[in-house]
């Protein structure tokens, strides 16, 4: 109908959902004020039904994010969305005007009804868990604008260059990898907790869970030979200070050995400086208690 798009629905799963979903939520303060973003991943029909029930087909754009355009869960959700769109829009329905794709399979996307010029391709060698930096990041670009998306890519590039050029003793990714190997193979740690003290990063543990466990979840080396060491931990976590009232008691006073990464933002949001001070204080106190020990453990409700 020519009406302005108000809602963007990303349909994907795994790397085609977790990365863009996490980034869009983390960068909420930079989001376009007139756009709403929805992420559908679960094959459970109630997920997509709940999202569709709030939408107007005339003002909705669907992004079908699938590397091969053959992922079962994504295609089922995409077909349900297309059927809903055709039923709701009636004789004015134009699938090609309201569905785009991020995929390596241009032909399959076109057979679905997506116009050739609306298929945003990327390289086949890009693994799903790294794909938010490719056209799978289209929801991010729409949310924060393409200039903002380019700034994010420049930040990623800067870290890539650091990894390629920094000496091992000062190389952050190398040091983190070595620490991980040390913890799981020499200290007996089975898991790794990620605790961001920043609500905007509440989906970061889920993203890192896939990034680490899908990358390192192997029992053979690159030559196919079985390995006799642990290749990666079980990654999990939740935002602080919520975690303090959930699982911190076991970490403080239980019998398991669990390395923890605490993550915080140093700059407070305007108007909530007192909240930020309490949040940062909580994080520093918890980190200190884990490092030096504490009889009190954590507060429990």
Tab-separated table of C-alpha atoms in Angstrom:
chain	number	residue	atom	x	y	z
A	1	UNK	CA	0.000	0.000	0.000
A	2	UNK	CA	3.018	2.275	0.227
A	3	UNK	CA	2.647	2.809	3.960
A	4	UNK	CA	5.828	3.193	5.957
A	5	UNK	CA	7.248	0.041	7.565
A	6	UNK	CA	6.801	0.061	11.328
A	7	UNK	CA	7.615	-3.530	12.333
A	8	UNK	CA	10.539	-5.718	11.261
A	9	UNK	CA	10.328	-9.454	11.937
A	10	UNK	CA	13.529	-11.503	11.710
A	11	UNK	CA	12.845	-15.207	11.138
A	12	UNK	CA	15.882	-17.372	11.823
A	13	UNK	CA	17.441	-19.707	14.360
A	14	UNK	CA	20.867	-20.252	15.896
A	15	UNK	CA	23.398	-17.840	14.450
A	16	UNK	CA	20.723	-16.276	12.256
A	17	UNK	CA	18.857	-15.221	15.401
A	18	UNK	CA	21.121	-15.023	18.451
A	19	UNK	CA	23.669	-12.514	17.150
A	20	UNK	CA	21.292	-9.974	15.543
A	21	UNK	CA	18.827	-10.353	18.416
A	22	UNK	CA	21.538	-9.744	21.006
A	23	UNK	CA	23.003	-6.764	19.152
A	24	UNK	CA	19.649	-5.071	18.492
A	25	UNK	CA	18.764	-5.308	22.177
A	26	UNK	CA	22.218	-4.209	23.309
A	27	UNK	CA	22.069	-1.142	21.017
A	28	UNK	CA	18.509	-0.220	21.954
A	29	UNK	CA	19.394	3.417	22.712
A	30	UNK	CA	20.572	3.848	19.089
A	31	UNK	CA	17.502	2.232	17.520
A	32	UNK	CA	15.339	4.044	14.986
A	33	UNK	CA	12.504	5.559	17.042
A	34	UNK	CA	9.749	4.534	14.614
A	35	UNK	CA	10.716	0.885	14.123
A	36	UNK	CA	9.864	-2.146	16.265
A	37	UNK	CA	11.892	-5.333	15.977
A	38	UNK	CA	10.722	-8.885	16.588
A	39	UNK	CA	12.743	-12.114	16.455
A	40	UNK	CA	11.084	-15.465	15.754
A	41	UNK	CA	13.208	-18.585	16.190
A	42	UNK	CA	11.324	-21.320	18.022
A	43	UNK	CA	9.461	-23.837	15.876
A	44	UNK	CA	6.753	-23.837	18.564
A	45	UNK	CA	3.834	-22.191	16.773
A	46	UNK	CA	2.886	-20.081	19.766
A	47	UNK	CA	6.061	-18.056	19.257
A	48	UNK	CA	5.220	-16.793	15.788
A	49	UNK	CA	1.500	-16.560	16.529
A	50	UNK	CA	2.188	-14.239	19.439
A	51	UNK	CA	4.298	-11.976	17.232
A	52	UNK	CA	1.925	-11.965	14.255
A	53	UNK	CA	-1.100	-11.165	16.405
A	54	UNK	CA	0.290	-7.676	17.054
A	55	UNK	CA	1.187	-6.784	13.462
A	56	UNK	CA	-0.378	-5.054	10.471
A	57	UNK	CA	0.704	-6.714	7.197
A	58	UNK	CA	0.735	-3.372	5.397
A	59	UNK	CA	3.442	-1.995	7.703
A	60	UNK	CA	5.497	-5.156	8.385
A	61	UNK	CA	8.743	-6.322	6.795
A	62	UNK	CA	9.865	-9.946	7.212
A	63	UNK	CA	13.537	-10.916	6.999
A	64	UNK	CA	14.048	-14.630	6.337
A	65	UNK	CA	17.550	-15.310	7.675
A	66	UNK	CA	18.896	-18.709	6.715
A	67	UNK	CA	22.303	-19.520	5.258
A	68	UNK	CA	21.143	-22.367	3.023
A	69	UNK	CA	17.432	-21.507	2.864
A	70	UNK	CA	16.789	-25.086	3.926
A	71	UNK	CA	16.759	-24.852	7.739
A	72	UNK	CA	13.597	-26.688	8.754
A	73	UNK	CA	12.560	-24.496	11.684
A	74	UNK	CA	13.140	-21.245	9.813
A	75	UNK	CA	11.301	-22.353	6.672
A	76	UNK	CA	8.295	-23.545	8.688
A	77	UNK	CA	8.070	-20.188	10.460
A	78	UNK	CA	8.614	-18.303	7.196
A	79	UNK	CA	5.825	-20.234	5.456
A	80	UNK	CA	3.496	-19.532	8.384
A	81	UNK	CA	4.341	-15.832	8.134
A	82	UNK	CA	3.746	-15.842	4.383
A	83	UNK	CA	0.406	-17.610	4.794
A	84	UNK	CA	-0.650	-15.095	7.463
A	85	UNK	CA	0.417	-12.225	5.222
A	86	UNK	CA	-1.565	-13.493	2.232
A	87	UNK	CA	-4.654	-14.108	4.354
A	88	UNK	CA	-4.520	-10.736	6.090
A	89	UNK	CA	-3.527	-8.561	3.135
A	90	UNK	CA	-6.082	-10.101	0.768
A	91	UNK	CA	-5.996	-9.261	-2.922
A	92	UNK	CA	-3.482	-6.460	-2.327
A	93	UNK	CA	-0.937	-8.911	-0.932
A	94	UNK	CA	2.545	-8.491	-2.411
A	95	UNK	CA	4.956	-10.983	-0.853
A	96	UNK	CA	7.873	-9.494	-2.761
A	97	UNK	CA	7.305	-6.093	-1.170
A	98	UNK	CA	7.236	-7.376	2.408
A	99	UNK	CA	9.689	-10.310	2.467
A	100	UNK	CA	13.464	-10.109	2.046
A	101	UNK	CA	16.136	-12.736	2.686
A	102	UNK	CA	19.669	-12.982	4.043
A	103	UNK	CA	20.993	-16.191	2.518
A	104	UNK	CA	23.639	-17.828	0.342
A	105	UNK	CA	20.903	-19.589	-1.677
A	106	UNK	CA	19.499	-16.927	-3.988
A	107	UNK	CA	17.477	-19.377	-6.094
A	108	UNK	CA	15.624	-20.951	-3.158
A	109	UNK	CA	14.794	-17.512	-1.767
A	110	UNK	CA	13.358	-16.456	-5.130
A	111	UNK	CA	11.277	-19.630	-5.326
A	112	UNK	CA	9.832	-18.676	-1.933
A	113	UNK	CA	8.588	-15.443	-3.479
A	114	UNK	CA	11.383	-13.020	-2.614
A	115	UNK	CA	12.557	-10.677	-5.347
A	116	UNK	CA	16.070	-11.257	-6.619
A	117	UNK	CA	17.197	-7.749	-5.669
A	118	UNK	CA	15.954	-8.369	-2.104
A	119	UNK	CA	18.162	-11.400	-1.468
A	120	UNK	CA	21.131	-10.199	0.582
A	121	UNK	CA	23.828	-12.781	-0.028
A	122	UNK	CA	26.954	-13.607	1.960
A	123	UNK	CA	29.800	-16.050	1.611
A	124	UNK	CA	29.211	-19.772	2.083
A	125	UNK	CA	32.285	-20.065	4.330
A	126	UNK	CA	30.741	-17.775	6.965
A	127	UNK	CA	29.676	-19.913	9.918
A	128	UNK	CA	26.282	-19.129	11.391
A	129	UNK	CA	27.692	-18.218	14.787
A	130	UNK	CA	29.881	-15.530	13.168
A	131	UNK	CA	27.293	-14.324	10.671
A	132	UNK	CA	26.001	-11.237	12.479
A	133	UNK	CA	28.908	-9.397	10.819
A	134	UNK	CA	27.553	-10.344	7.364
A	135	UNK	CA	24.190	-9.632	5.736
A	136	UNK	CA	22.615	-11.711	8.527
A	137	UNK	CA	23.183	-8.478	10.448
A	138	UNK	CA	20.532	-6.755	8.304
A	139	UNK	CA	18.204	-6.301	11.333
A	140	UNK	CA	21.054	-4.522	13.135
A	141	UNK	CA	21.626	-2.226	10.145
A	142	UNK	CA	17.912	-1.412	10.020
A	143	UNK	CA	17.791	-0.832	13.767
A	144	UNK	CA	20.753	1.506	14.174
A	145	UNK	CA	21.190	2.737	10.606
A	146	UNK	CA	23.838	1.682	8.126
A	147	UNK	CA	26.364	4.216	9.432
A	148	UNK	CA	25.942	2.710	12.894
A	149	UNK	CA	26.307	-0.798	11.471
A	150	UNK	CA	29.545	0.244	9.755
A	151	UNK	CA	30.839	1.596	13.076
A	152	UNK	CA	30.112	-1.780	14.643
A	153	UNK	CA	31.988	-3.538	11.825
A	154	UNK	CA	34.914	-1.164	12.287
A	155	UNK	CA	35.040	-2.121	15.958
A	156	UNK	CA	35.090	-5.798	14.990
A	157	UNK	CA	37.831	-5.094	12.447
A	158	UNK	CA	39.905	-3.357	15.109
A	159	UNK	CA	39.715	-6.458	17.306
A	160	UNK	CA	40.564	-8.687	14.324
A	161	UNK	CA	43.687	-6.612	13.718
A	162	UNK	CA	44.600	-6.781	17.409
A	163	UNK	CA	44.301	-10.579	17.291
A	164	UNK	CA	46.438	-10.788	14.130
A	165	UNK	CA	49.202	-8.440	15.208
A	166	UNK	CA	49.466	-8.263	19.014
A	167	UNK	CA	52.120	-10.452	20.692
A	168	UNK	CA	50.649	-13.418	22.538
A	169	UNK	CA	51.490	-11.965	25.953
A	170	UNK	CA	49.253	-8.962	25.202
A	171	UNK	CA	46.744	-10.602	22.859
A	172	UNK	CA	43.281	-10.565	24.434
A	173	UNK	CA	41.660	-13.409	22.408
A	174	UNK	CA	44.771	-15.605	22.810
A	175	UNK	CA	44.919	-14.995	26.559
A	176	UNK	CA	41.197	-15.721	26.975
A	177	UNK	CA	41.584	-18.951	24.988
A	178	UNK	CA	44.576	-20.062	27.077
A	179	UNK	CA	42.760	-19.253	30.308
A	180	UNK	CA	39.822	-21.337	29.107
A	181	UNK	CA	42.087	-24.298	28.316
A	182	UNK	CA	43.755	-23.918	31.711
A	183	UNK	CA	40.472	-23.875	33.611
A	184	UNK	CA	38.844	-26.891	31.953
A	185	UNK	CA	41.894	-29.120	31.542
A	186	UNK	CA	44.082	-28.269	34.547
A	187	UNK	CA	41.670	-26.879	37.143
A	188	UNK	CA	38.784	-29.280	36.547
A	189	UNK	CA	36.216	-26.610	35.705
A	190	UNK	CA	33.342	-27.995	33.644
A	191	UNK	CA	31.468	-24.745	33.045
A	192	UNK	CA	32.043	-21.046	32.381
A	193	UNK	CA	29.629	-18.423	33.722
A	194	UNK	CA	29.064	-15.139	31.891
A	195	UNK	CA	27.483	-12.456	34.099
A	196	UNK	CA	26.918	-9.062	32.444
A	197	UNK	CA	25.983	-6.329	34.897
A	198	UNK	CA	24.142	-4.470	32.146
A	199	UNK	CA	20.520	-5.192	31.242
A	200	UNK	CA	21.174	-4.260	27.606
A	201	UNK	CA	23.506	-7.275	27.419
A	202	UNK	CA	20.993	-9.734	28.850
A	203	UNK	CA	21.199	-11.932	25.741
A	204	UNK	CA	24.988	-11.922	25.569
A	205	UNK	CA	25.354	-15.194	27.563
A	206	UNK	CA	23.079	-17.001	25.076
A	207	UNK	CA	25.027	-15.614	22.115
A	208	UNK	CA	28.392	-16.561	23.640
A	209	UNK	CA	27.006	-19.981	24.531
A	210	UNK	CA	26.516	-20.811	20.863
A	211	UNK	CA	29.659	-18.981	19.746
A	212	UNK	CA	31.895	-20.986	22.081
A	213	UNK	CA	30.134	-24.345	22.354
A	214	UNK	CA	29.367	-24.742	18.651
A	215	UNK	CA	32.919	-23.727	17.747
A	216	UNK	CA	34.702	-25.909	20.298
A	217	UNK	CA	32.150	-28.690	20.660
A	218	UNK	CA	34.335	-31.246	18.922
A	219	UNK	CA	35.868	-34.603	19.870
A	220	UNK	CA	38.428	-34.669	17.026
A	221	UNK	CA	41.087	-32.270	15.790
A	222	UNK	CA	41.180	-30.638	12.336
A	223	UNK	CA	42.652	-33.849	10.915
A	224	UNK	CA	39.859	-36.025	12.283
A	225	UNK	CA	41.991	-37.580	15.022
A	226	UNK	CA	40.290	-38.170	18.417
A	227	UNK	CA	41.474	-35.803	21.149
A	228	UNK	CA	42.230	-36.820	24.724
A	229	UNK	CA	41.539	-33.433	26.317
A	230	UNK	CA	38.517	-31.234	26.927
A	231	UNK	CA	37.851	-28.867	24.044
A	232	UNK	CA	35.468	-26.436	25.691
A	233	UNK	CA	33.369	-25.650	28.767
A	234	UNK	CA	29.607	-25.486	29.145
A	235	UNK	CA	28.885	-21.761	28.821
A	236	UNK	CA	25.949	-20.286	30.688
A	237	UNK	CA	24.936	-17.173	32.591
A	238	UNK	CA	22.473	-14.423	33.377
A	239	UNK	CA	22.508	-10.721	34.081
A	240	UNK	CA	23.594	-9.396	37.441
A	241	UNK	CA	22.183	-8.546	39.861
A	242	UNK	CA	19.459	-11.106	39.030
A	243	UNK	CA	21.979	-13.928	39.221
A	244	UNK	CA	22.841	-12.937	42.792
A	245	UNK	CA	19.335	-13.955	43.813
A	246	UNK	CA	19.357	-17.182	41.799
A	247	UNK	CA	22.541	-19.233	41.365
A	248	UNK	CA	25.226	-17.240	43.203
A	249	UNK	CA	24.661	-19.160	46.435
A	250	UNK	CA	25.964	-22.342	44.801
A	251	UNK	CA	28.915	-20.469	43.319
A	252	UNK	CA	29.837	-18.874	46.652
A	253	UNK	CA	29.263	-21.764	49.036
A	254	UNK	CA	28.744	-24.865	46.926
A	255	UNK	CA	31.322	-27.454	45.953
A	256	UNK	CA	31.656	-26.704	42.244
A	257	UNK	CA	34.536	-24.783	40.695
A	258	UNK	CA	33.111	-22.249	38.218
A	259	UNK	CA	35.152	-19.523	36.504
A	260	UNK	CA	33.113	-16.343	36.015
A	261	UNK	CA	33.437	-13.464	33.577
A	262	UNK	CA	31.964	-10.250	34.994
A	263	UNK	CA	31.073	-7.610	32.397
A	264	UNK	CA	30.019	-4.041	33.163
A	265	UNK	CA	29.496	-0.700	31.439
A	266	UNK	CA	31.437	2.123	33.046
A	267	UNK	CA	29.268	5.017	31.813
A	268	UNK	CA	25.815	5.382	33.393
A	269	UNK	CA	22.692	6.264	31.455
A	270	UNK	CA	21.495	9.834	32.152
A	271	UNK	CA	18.874	9.929	34.886
A	272	UNK	CA	19.705	6.560	36.446
A	273	UNK	CA	23.126	7.268	37.913
A	274	UNK	CA	22.064	5.902	41.311
A	275	UNK	CA	20.997	2.613	39.706
A	276	UNK	CA	24.305	2.365	37.861
A	277	UNK	CA	26.260	3.042	41.050
A	278	UNK	CA	24.365	0.244	42.838
A	279	UNK	CA	24.900	-2.107	39.886
A	280	UNK	CA	28.628	-1.438	39.649
A	281	UNK	CA	29.022	-1.691	43.414
A	282	UNK	CA	27.257	-5.058	43.364
A	283	UNK	CA	29.534	-6.357	40.628
A	284	UNK	CA	32.744	-5.235	42.306
A	285	UNK	CA	31.642	-6.625	45.664
A	286	UNK	CA	30.708	-9.982	44.138
A	287	UNK	CA	33.966	-10.215	42.192
A	288	UNK	CA	35.937	-9.390	45.337
A	289	UNK	CA	34.011	-11.973	47.375
A	290	UNK	CA	34.698	-14.683	44.795
A	291	UNK	CA	38.354	-13.739	44.622
A	292	UNK	CA	39.061	-13.426	48.344
A	293	UNK	CA	36.248	-15.438	49.904
A	294	UNK	CA	33.291	-14.351	52.023
A	295	UNK	CA	31.365	-15.981	54.833
A	296	UNK	CA	28.143	-14.229	53.823
A	297	UNK	CA	27.663	-15.667	50.349
A	298	UNK	CA	24.971	-13.905	48.366
A	299	UNK	CA	21.641	-12.416	49.283
A	300	UNK	CA	18.764	-14.759	48.605
A	301	UNK	CA	15.056	-14.077	48.249
